[in-house]
Short mmCIF file of C-alpha atoms in Angstrom, two decimals:
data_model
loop_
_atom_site.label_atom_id
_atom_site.label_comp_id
_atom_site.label_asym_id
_atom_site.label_seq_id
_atom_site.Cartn_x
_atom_site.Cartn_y
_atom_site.Cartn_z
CA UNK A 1 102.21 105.23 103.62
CA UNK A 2 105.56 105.09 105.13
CA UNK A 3 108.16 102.50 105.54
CA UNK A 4 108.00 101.88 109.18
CA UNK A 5 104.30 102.79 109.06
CA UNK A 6 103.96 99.71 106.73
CA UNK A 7 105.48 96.98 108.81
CA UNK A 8 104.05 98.24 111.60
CA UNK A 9 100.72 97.41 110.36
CA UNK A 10 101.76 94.13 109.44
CA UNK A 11 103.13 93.49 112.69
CA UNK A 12 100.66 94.51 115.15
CA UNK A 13 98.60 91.38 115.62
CA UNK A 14 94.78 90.80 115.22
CA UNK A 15 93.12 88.90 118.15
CA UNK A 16 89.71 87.98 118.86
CA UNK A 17 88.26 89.77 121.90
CA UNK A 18 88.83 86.38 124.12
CA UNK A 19 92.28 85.28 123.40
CA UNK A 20 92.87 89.22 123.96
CA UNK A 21 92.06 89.05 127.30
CA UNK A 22 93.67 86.05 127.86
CA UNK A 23 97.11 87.00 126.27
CA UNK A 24 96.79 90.18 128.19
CA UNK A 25 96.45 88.41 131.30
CA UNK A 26 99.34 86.21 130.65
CA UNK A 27 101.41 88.86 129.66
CA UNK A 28 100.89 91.21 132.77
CA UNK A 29 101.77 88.73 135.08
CA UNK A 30 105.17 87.44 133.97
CA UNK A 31 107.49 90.33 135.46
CA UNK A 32 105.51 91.09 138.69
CA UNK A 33 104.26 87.21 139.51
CA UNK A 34 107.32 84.60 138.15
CA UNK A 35 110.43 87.86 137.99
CA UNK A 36 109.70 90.29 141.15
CA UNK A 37 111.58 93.99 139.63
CA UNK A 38 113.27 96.18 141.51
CA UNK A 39 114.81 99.84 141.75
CA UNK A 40 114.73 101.81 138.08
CA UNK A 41 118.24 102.39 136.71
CA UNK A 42 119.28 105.67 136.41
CA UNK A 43 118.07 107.24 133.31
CA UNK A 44 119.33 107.31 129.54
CA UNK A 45 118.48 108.85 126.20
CA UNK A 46 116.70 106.60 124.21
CA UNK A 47 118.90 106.03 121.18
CA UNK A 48 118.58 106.07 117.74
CA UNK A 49 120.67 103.95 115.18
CA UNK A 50 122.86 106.72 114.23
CA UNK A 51 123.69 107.25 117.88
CA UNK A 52 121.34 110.32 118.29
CA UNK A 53 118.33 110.68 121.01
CA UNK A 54 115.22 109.97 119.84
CA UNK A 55 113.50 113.44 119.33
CA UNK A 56 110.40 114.59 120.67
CA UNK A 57 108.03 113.66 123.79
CA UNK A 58 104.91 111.78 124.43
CA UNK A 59 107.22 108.45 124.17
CA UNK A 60 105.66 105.01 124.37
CA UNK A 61 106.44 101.28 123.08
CA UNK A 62 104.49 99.32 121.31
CA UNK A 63 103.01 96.23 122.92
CA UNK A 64 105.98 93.87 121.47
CA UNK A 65 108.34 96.55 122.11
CA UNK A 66 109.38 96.78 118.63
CA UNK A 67 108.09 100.13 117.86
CA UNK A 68 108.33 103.28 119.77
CA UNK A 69 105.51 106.29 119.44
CA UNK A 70 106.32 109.83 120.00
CA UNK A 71 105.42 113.13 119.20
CA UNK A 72 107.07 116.63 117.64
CA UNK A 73 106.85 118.95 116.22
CA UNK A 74 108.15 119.58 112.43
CA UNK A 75 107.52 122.88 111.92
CA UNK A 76 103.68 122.25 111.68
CA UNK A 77 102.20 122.06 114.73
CA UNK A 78 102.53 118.26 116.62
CA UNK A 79 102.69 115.39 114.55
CA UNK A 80 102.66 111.41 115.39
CA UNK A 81 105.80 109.75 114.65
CA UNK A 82 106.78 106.27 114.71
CA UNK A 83 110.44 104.84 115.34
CA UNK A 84 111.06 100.79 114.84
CA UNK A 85 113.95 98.40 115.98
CA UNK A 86 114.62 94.66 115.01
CA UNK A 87 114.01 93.79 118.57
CA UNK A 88 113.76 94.87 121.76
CA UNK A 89 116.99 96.35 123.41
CA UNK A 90 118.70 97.44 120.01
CA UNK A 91 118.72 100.71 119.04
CA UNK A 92 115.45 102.27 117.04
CA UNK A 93 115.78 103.51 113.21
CA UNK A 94 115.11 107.40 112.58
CA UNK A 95 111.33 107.33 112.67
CA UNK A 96 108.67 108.34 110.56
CA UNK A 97 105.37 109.98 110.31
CA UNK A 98 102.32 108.12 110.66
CA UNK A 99 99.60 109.10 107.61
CA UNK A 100 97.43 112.05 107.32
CA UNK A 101 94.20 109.60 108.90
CA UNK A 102 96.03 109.97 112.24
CA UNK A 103 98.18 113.28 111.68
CA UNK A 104 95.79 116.13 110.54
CA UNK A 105 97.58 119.20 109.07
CA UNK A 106 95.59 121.61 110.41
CA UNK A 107 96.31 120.02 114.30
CA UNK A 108 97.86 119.39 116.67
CA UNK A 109 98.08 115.14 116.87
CA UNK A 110 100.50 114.04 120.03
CA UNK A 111 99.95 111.88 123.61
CA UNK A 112 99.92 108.22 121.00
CA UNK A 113 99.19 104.81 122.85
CA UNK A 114 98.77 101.63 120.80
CA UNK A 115 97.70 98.42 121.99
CA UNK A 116 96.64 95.46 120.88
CA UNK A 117 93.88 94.21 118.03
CA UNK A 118 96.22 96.93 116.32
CA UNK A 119 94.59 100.33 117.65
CA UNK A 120 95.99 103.46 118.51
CA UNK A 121 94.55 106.38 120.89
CA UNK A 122 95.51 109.60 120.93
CA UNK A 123 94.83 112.97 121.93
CA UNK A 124 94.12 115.94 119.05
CA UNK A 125 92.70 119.69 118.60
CA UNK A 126 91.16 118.94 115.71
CA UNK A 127 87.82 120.69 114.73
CA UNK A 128 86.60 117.74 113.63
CA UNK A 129 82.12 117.32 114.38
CA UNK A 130 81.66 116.39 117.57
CA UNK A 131 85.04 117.35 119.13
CA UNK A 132 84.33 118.20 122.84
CA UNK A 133 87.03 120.59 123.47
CA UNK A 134 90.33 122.09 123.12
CA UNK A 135 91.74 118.56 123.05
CA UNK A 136 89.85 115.23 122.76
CA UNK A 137 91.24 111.82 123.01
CA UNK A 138 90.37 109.63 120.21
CA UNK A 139 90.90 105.94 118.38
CA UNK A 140 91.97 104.52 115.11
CA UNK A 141 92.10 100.95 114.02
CA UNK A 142 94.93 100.00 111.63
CA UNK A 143 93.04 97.80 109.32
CA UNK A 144 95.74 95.16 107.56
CA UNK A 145 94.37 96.04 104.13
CA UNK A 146 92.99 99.46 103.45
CA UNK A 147 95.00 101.03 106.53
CA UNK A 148 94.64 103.43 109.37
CA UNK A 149 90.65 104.20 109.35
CA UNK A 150 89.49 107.68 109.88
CA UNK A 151 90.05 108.40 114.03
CA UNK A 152 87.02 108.52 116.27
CA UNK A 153 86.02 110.38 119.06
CA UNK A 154 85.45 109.00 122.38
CA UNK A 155 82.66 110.75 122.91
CA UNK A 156 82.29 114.07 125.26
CA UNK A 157 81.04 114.16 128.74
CA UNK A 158 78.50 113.52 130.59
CA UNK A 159 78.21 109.92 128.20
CA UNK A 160 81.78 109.85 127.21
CA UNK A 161 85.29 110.75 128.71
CA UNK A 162 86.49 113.61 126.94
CA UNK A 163 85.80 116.97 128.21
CA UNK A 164 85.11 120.62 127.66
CA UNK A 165 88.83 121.19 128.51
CA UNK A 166 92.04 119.78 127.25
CA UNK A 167 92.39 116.15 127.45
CA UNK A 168 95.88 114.19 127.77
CA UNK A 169 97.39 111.03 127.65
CA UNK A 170 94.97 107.79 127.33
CA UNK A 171 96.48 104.43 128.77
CA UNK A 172 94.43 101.49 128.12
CA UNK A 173 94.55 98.32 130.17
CA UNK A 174 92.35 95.47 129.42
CA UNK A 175 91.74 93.05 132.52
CA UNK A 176 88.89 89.66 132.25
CA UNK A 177 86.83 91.89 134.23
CA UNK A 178 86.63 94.76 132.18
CA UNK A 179 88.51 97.28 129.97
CA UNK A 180 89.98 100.41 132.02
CA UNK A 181 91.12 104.00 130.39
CA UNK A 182 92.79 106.00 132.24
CA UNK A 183 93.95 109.77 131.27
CA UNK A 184 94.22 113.43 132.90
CA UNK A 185 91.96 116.37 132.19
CA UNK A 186 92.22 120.38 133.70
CA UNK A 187 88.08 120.16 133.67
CA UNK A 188 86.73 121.84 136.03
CA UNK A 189 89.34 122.21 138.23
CA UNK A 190 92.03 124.29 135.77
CA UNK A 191 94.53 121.92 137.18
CA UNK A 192 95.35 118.78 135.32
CA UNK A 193 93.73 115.53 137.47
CA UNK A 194 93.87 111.90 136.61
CA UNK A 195 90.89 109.63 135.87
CA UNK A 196 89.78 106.61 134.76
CA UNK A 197 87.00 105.68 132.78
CA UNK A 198 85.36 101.69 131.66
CA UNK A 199 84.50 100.52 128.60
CA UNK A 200 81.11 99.80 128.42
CA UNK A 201 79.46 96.81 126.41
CA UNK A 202 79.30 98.19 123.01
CA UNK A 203 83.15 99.20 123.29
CA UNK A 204 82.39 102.60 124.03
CA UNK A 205 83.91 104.53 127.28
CA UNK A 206 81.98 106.29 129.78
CA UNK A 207 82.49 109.34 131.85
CA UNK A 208 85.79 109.56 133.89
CA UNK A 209 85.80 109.55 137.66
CA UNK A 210 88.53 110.86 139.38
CA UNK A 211 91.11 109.09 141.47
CA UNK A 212 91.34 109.88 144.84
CA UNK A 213 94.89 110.83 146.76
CA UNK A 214 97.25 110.31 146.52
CA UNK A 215 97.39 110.34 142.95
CA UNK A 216 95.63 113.92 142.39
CA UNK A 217 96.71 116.75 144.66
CA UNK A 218 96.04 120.09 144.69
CA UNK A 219 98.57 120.28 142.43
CA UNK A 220 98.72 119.12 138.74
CA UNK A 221 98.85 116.14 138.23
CA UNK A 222 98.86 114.29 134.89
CA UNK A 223 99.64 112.06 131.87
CA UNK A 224 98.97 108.58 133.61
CA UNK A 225 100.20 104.97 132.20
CA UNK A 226 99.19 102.08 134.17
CA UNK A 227 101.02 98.36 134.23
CA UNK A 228 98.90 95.76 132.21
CA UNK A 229 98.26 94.37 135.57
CA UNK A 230 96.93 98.08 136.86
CA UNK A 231 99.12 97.47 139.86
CA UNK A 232 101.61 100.68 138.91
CA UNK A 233 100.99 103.91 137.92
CA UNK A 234 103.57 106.61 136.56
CA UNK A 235 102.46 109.99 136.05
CA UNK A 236 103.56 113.74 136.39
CA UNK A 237 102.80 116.17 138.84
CA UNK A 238 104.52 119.22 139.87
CA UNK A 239 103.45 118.82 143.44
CA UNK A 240 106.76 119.57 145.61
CA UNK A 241 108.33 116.43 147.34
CA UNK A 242 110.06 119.23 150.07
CA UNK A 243 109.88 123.04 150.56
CA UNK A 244 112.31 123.57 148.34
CA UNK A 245 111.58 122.09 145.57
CA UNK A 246 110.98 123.99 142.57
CA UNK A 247 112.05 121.51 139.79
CA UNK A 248 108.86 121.86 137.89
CA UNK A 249 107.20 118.65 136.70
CA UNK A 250 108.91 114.70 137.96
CA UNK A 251 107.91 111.59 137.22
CA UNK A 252 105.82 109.88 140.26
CA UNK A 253 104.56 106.19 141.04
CA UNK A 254 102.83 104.47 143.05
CA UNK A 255 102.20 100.91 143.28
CA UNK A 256 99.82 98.69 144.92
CA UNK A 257 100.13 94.70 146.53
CA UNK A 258 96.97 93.73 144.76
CA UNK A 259 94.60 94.93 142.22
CA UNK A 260 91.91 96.26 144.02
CA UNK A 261 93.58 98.09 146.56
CA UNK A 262 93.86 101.68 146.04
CA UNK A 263 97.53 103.01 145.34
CA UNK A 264 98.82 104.42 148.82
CA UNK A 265 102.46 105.70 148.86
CA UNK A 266 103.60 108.06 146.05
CA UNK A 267 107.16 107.96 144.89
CA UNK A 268 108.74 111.05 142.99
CA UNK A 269 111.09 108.64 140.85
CA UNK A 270 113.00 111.81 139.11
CA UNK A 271 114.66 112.81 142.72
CA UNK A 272 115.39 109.26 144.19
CA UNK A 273 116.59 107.36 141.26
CA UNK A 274 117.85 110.68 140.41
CA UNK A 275 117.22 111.53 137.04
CA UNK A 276 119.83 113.40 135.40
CA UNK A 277 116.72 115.44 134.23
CA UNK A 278 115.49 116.44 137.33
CA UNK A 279 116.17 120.10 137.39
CA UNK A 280 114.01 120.34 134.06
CA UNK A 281 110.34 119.90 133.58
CA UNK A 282 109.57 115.92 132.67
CA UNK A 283 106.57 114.74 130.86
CA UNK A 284 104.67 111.53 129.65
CA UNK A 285 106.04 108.63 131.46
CA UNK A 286 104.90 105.28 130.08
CA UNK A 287 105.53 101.74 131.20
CA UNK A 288 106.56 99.12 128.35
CA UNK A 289 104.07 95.90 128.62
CA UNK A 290 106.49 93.59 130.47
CA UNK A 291 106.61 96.34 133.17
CA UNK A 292 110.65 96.92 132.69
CA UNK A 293 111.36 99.66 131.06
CA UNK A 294 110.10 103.58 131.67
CA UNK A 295 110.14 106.04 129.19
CA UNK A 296 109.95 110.12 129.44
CA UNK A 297 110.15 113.19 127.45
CA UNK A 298 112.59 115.86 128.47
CA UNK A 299 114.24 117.54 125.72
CA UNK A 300 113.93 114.32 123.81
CA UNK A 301 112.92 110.77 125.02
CA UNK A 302 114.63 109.00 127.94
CA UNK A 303 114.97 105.81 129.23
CA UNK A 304 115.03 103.99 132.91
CA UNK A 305 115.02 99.92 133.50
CA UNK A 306 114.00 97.90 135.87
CA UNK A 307 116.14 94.94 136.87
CA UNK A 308 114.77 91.99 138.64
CA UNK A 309 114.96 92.10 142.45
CA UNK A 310 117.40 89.48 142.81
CA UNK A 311 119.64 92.07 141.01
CA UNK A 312 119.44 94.98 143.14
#
């Protein structure tokens, strides 16, 4: 196994299923309840410690923010890679591959979200039994002393989430009320559309049901990450935010006052920040845990921070 793939492992904690909900509760509230944020910074490329961009796309961090996930490609098709840092804010080391358990050779492995209780969800084309179609999200758990353990499906439609189409992007969130995942699909609709899905009892995720506007639009919309307080939401869409907009894919939020309100106003980030991306196509946005920092692919990864609101 890899260097960084190795003290990853051993950094990723273990926690029983109540002090993870607690800790997760704690944790989601600290930037939104005690810190209000404000406006995202312009954006910048996430760098590397010999002062190159990370590569790839499909960026996310790691709960801690010590470890950042993305995905290329080699040469091979996609392939999982890991990139680590001392501690959040520095720079992250050239990354790494993770093991053939979550990268299959014959694949295409890419879309990576850990959490906690050391897991990691992804989506693949494997042809492994049961896959549901062209791409299925799936899970791995990172056991401390044998390893990542072979990745599992979770499980095809009508009982399951994944669908006869291609599947992209799981985001987990785990509230005291229940375990959310949310993701984007092009079944049936051909366009990509963004749903969630809840873990049921036995850990296992049912079907997805779609979220209304204006998060899905005619257009597609897709590769959703939600705050660990499920009160933002980034995603991508190519929907056009005037008539002339033909810039491709943005990054869009929306947020929401309280949990269980649905998300109302949609912001395309990419144009009002601006981005200096925003004439190309921009991909899996993802929110780090403490809600600050956003991260993108584009031609590599990219980076935009939130400041508190007394710093605006």
């Amino acid at each position: 196994m890899t260097t960084s793939a190795n003290i990853m492992r051993r950094s990723m904690s273990l926690l029983p299923a109540a002090a993870l909900a607690t800790s997760l509760t704690a944790l989601a509230g600290v930037a939104q309840a005690d810190e209000p944020l404000g406006n995202w910074s312009p954006n910048g490329p996430a760098l590397r410690t010999d002062g190159t961009q990370v590569p790839g796309g499909c960026p996310i961090e790691s709960p801690a923010g010590r470890f950042l996930f993305t995905a290329r490609d080699p040469g091979t098709g996609l392939d999982i890679y890991v990139n680590q840092r001392a501690e959040p804010g520095e720079d992250f080391a050239p990354g790494d591959a993770l093991p053939a358990a979550i990268n299959d050779p014959n694949a295409n492995d890419f879309c990576p979200t850990p959490v906690r209780d050391s897991q990691l969800y992804f989506v693949s084309n494997r042809t492994a039994d049961g896959a549901c179609g062209s791409s299925d999200m799936y899970r791995s758990v990172n056991n401390p002393a044998t390893g990542w353990e072979e990745p599992q499906n979770l499980g095809c439609a009508p009982d399951g989430p994944n669908t006869p189409g291609l599947d992209l992007s799981p985001a987990v969130i785990e509230l005291p009320w229940g375990t959310f995942l949310f993701y984007s699909s092009d079944y049936p609709t051909g366009d990509q559309n963004i749903y969630r899905s809840r873990m049921r009892d036995d850990g296992t995720f049912g079907p997805g049901e779609m979220l209304p506007a204006p998060i899905n639009t005619e257009y597609d919309d897709r590769q959703p990450n939600v705050s660990q307080d499920a009160r933002v939401i980034v995603f991508a869409s190519n929907r056009p935010t005037d008539d002339d907009d033909t810039s491709g894919f943005d990054i869009f939020t929306s947020e929401r006052p309280f949990l269980f309100r649905e998300w109302q106003k949609v912001t395309n980030l990419s144009e009002s920040v601006p981005f200096d991306t925003v004439e190309g196509d921009e991909t899996r946005p993802s929110l780090s845990w403490d809600g600050r920092r956003l991260y993108y692919g584009s031609g590599g990864v990219w980076i935009s921070e939130r400041t508190p609101a007394a710093n605006r």
